[in-house]
Amino acid sequence: MKNLHNYVDKTKKIIDMLNTKSHEHKRNSETVKAMIGLGEHQEASKYINQIPNQEKNKECIHMLKILL
């Protein structure tokens, strides 16, 4: 029973992490879309380069390995 509880807990953490990542992606996409629409191409490029890209992916992969 304890193993099942741990599995469910880890699964919930992964779901929360993926939901957060999805929200961040949507927010960043809309921001870049707005900048491009306003003709602020250089600012959009700077914004894109400031988005952290790999660290959260590493966290998701680590959680999946623990779960599996």
mmCIF file with all atom_site columns, N, CA, C and O in Angstrom, residues 4 8-9 14 19 24-26 36 43 47 50 55 61:
data_model
loop_
_atom_site.group_PDB
_atom_site.id
_atom_site.type_symbol
_atom_site.label_atom_id
_atom_site.label_alt_id
_atom_site.label_comp_id
_atom_site.label_asym_id
_atom_site.label_entity_id
_atom_site.label_seq_id
_atom_site.pdbx_PDB_ins_code
_atom_site.Cartn_x
_atom_site.Cartn_y
_atom_site.Cartn_z
_atom_site.occupancy
_atom_site.B_iso_or_equiv
_atom_site.pdbx_formal_charge
_atom_site.auth_seq_id
_atom_site.auth_comp_id
_atom_site.auth_asym_id
_atom_site.auth_atom_id
_atom_site.pdbx_PDB_model_num
ATOM 1  N N  . LEU A 1 4  ? 2.139  2.061  -3.444  1.00 0.00 ? 4  LEU A N  1
ATOM 2  C CA . LEU A 1 4  ? 1.094  2.667  -4.264  1.00 0.00 ? 4  LEU A CA 1
ATOM 3  C C  . LEU A 1 4  ? 0.944  4.144  -3.924  1.00 0.00 ? 4  LEU A C  1
ATOM 4  O O  . LEU A 1 4  ? 0.833  4.992  -4.816  1.00 0.00 ? 4  LEU A O  1
ATOM 5  N N  . VAL A 1 8  ? 1.549  7.250  -6.499  1.00 0.00 ? 8  VAL A N  1
ATOM 6  C CA . VAL A 1 8  ? 0.536  8.278  -6.749  1.00 0.00 ? 8  VAL A CA 1
ATOM 7  C C  . VAL A 1 8  ? 1.091  9.656  -6.431  1.00 0.00 ? 8  VAL A C  1
ATOM 8  O O  . VAL A 1 8  ? 0.880  10.619 -7.189  1.00 0.00 ? 8  VAL A O  1
ATOM 9  N N  . ASP A 1 9  ? 1.817  9.787  -5.337  1.00 0.00 ? 9  ASP A N  1
ATOM 10 C CA . ASP A 1 9  ? 2.414  11.067 -4.951  1.00 0.00 ? 9  ASP A CA 1
ATOM 11 C C  . ASP A 1 9  ? 3.399  11.558 -6.007  1.00 0.00 ? 9  ASP A C  1
ATOM 12 O O  . ASP A 1 9  ? 3.366  12.726 -6.401  1.00 0.00 ? 9  ASP A O  1
ATOM 13 N N  . ILE A 1 14 ? 4.694  15.029 -10.903 1.00 0.00 ? 14 ILE A N  1
ATOM 14 C CA . ILE A 1 14 ? 5.028  15.129 -12.325 1.00 0.00 ? 14 ILE A CA 1
ATOM 15 C C  . ILE A 1 14 ? 3.936  15.889 -13.075 1.00 0.00 ? 14 ILE A C  1
ATOM 16 O O  . ILE A 1 14 ? 4.224  16.759 -13.901 1.00 0.00 ? 14 ILE A O  1
ATOM 17 N N  . ASN A 1 19 ? 2.166  20.715 -15.879 1.00 0.00 ? 19 ASN A N  1
ATOM 18 C CA . ASN A 1 19 ? 1.191  21.803 -16.006 1.00 0.00 ? 19 ASN A CA 1
ATOM 19 C C  . ASN A 1 19 ? 1.862  23.168 -15.913 1.00 0.00 ? 19 ASN A C  1
ATOM 20 O O  . ASN A 1 19 ? 1.538  24.082 -16.669 1.00 0.00 ? 19 ASN A O  1
ATOM 21 N N  . GLU A 1 24 ? 3.993  28.068 -18.648 1.00 0.00 ? 24 GLU A N  1
ATOM 22 C CA . GLU A 1 24 ? 5.133  28.930 -18.970 1.00 0.00 ? 24 GLU A CA 1
ATOM 23 C C  . GLU A 1 24 ? 5.340  29.010 -20.484 1.00 0.00 ? 24 GLU A C  1
ATOM 24 O O  . GLU A 1 24 ? 5.605  30.083 -21.016 1.00 0.00 ? 24 GLU A O  1
ATOM 25 N N  . HIS A 1 25 ? 5.216  27.879 -21.149 1.00 0.00 ? 25 HIS A N  1
ATOM 26 C CA . HIS A 1 25 ? 5.392  27.847 -22.602 1.00 0.00 ? 25 HIS A CA 1
ATOM 27 C C  . HIS A 1 25 ? 4.340  28.722 -23.286 1.00 0.00 ? 25 HIS A C  1
ATOM 28 O O  . HIS A 1 25 ? 4.661  29.510 -24.174 1.00 0.00 ? 25 HIS A O  1
ATOM 29 N N  . LYS A 1 26 ? 3.092  28.594 -22.871 1.00 0.00 ? 26 LYS A N  1
ATOM 30 C CA . LYS A 1 26 ? 2.016  29.403 -23.461 1.00 0.00 ? 26 LYS A CA 1
ATOM 31 C C  . LYS A 1 26 ? 2.258  30.890 -23.227 1.00 0.00 ? 26 LYS A C  1
ATOM 32 O O  . LYS A 1 26 ? 2.075  31.708 -24.132 1.00 0.00 ? 26 LYS A O  1
ATOM 33 N N  . ILE A 1 36 ? 6.432  40.372 -31.843 1.00 0.00 ? 36 ILE A N  1
ATOM 34 C CA . ILE A 1 36 ? 6.580  40.299 -33.299 1.00 0.00 ? 36 ILE A CA 1
ATOM 35 C C  . ILE A 1 36 ? 5.462  41.093 -33.977 1.00 0.00 ? 36 ILE A C  1
ATOM 36 O O  . ILE A 1 36 ? 5.700  41.821 -34.940 1.00 0.00 ? 36 ILE A O  1
ATOM 37 N N  . GLU A 1 43 ? 13.707 42.857 -29.780 1.00 0.00 ? 43 GLU A N  1
ATOM 38 C CA . GLU A 1 43 ? 13.302 42.604 -28.398 1.00 0.00 ? 43 GLU A CA 1
ATOM 39 C C  . GLU A 1 43 ? 12.784 41.175 -28.240 1.00 0.00 ? 43 GLU A C  1
ATOM 40 O O  . GLU A 1 43 ? 13.044 40.520 -27.232 1.00 0.00 ? 43 GLU A O  1
ATOM 41 N N  . TYR A 1 47 ? 14.229 38.329 -25.762 1.00 0.00 ? 47 TYR A N  1
ATOM 42 C CA . TYR A 1 47 ? 13.338 37.637 -24.835 1.00 0.00 ? 47 TYR A CA 1
ATOM 43 C C  . TYR A 1 47 ? 13.494 36.125 -24.968 1.00 0.00 ? 47 TYR A C  1
ATOM 44 O O  . TYR A 1 47 ? 13.609 35.407 -23.980 1.00 0.00 ? 47 TYR A O  1
ATOM 45 N N  . GLN A 1 50 ? 16.507 34.716 -23.371 1.00 0.00 ? 50 GLN A N  1
ATOM 46 C CA . GLN A 1 50 ? 16.521 34.761 -21.902 1.00 0.00 ? 50 GLN A CA 1
ATOM 47 C C  . GLN A 1 50 ? 15.675 33.654 -21.277 1.00 0.00 ? 50 GLN A C  1
ATOM 48 O O  . GLN A 1 50 ? 15.725 33.443 -20.069 1.00 0.00 ? 50 GLN A O  1
ATOM 49 N N  . GLU A 1 55 ? 16.881 23.380 -17.996 1.00 0.00 ? 55 GLU A N  1
ATOM 50 C CA . GLU A 1 55 ? 16.851 22.993 -16.584 1.00 0.00 ? 55 GLU A CA 1
ATOM 51 C C  . GLU A 1 55 ? 15.535 22.316 -16.202 1.00 0.00 ? 55 GLU A C  1
ATOM 52 O O  . GLU A 1 55 ? 15.522 21.281 -15.552 1.00 0.00 ? 55 GLU A O  1
ATOM 53 N N  . ILE A 1 61 ? 12.559 14.914 -16.689 1.00 0.00 ? 61 ILE A N  1
ATOM 54 C CA . ILE A 1 61 ? 13.161 13.627 -17.017 1.00 0.00 ? 61 ILE A CA 1
ATOM 55 C C  . ILE A 1 61 ? 13.557 12.892 -15.748 1.00 0.00 ? 61 ILE A C  1
ATOM 56 O O  . ILE A 1 61 ? 13.321 11.695 -15.601 1.00 0.00 ? 61 ILE A O  1
#
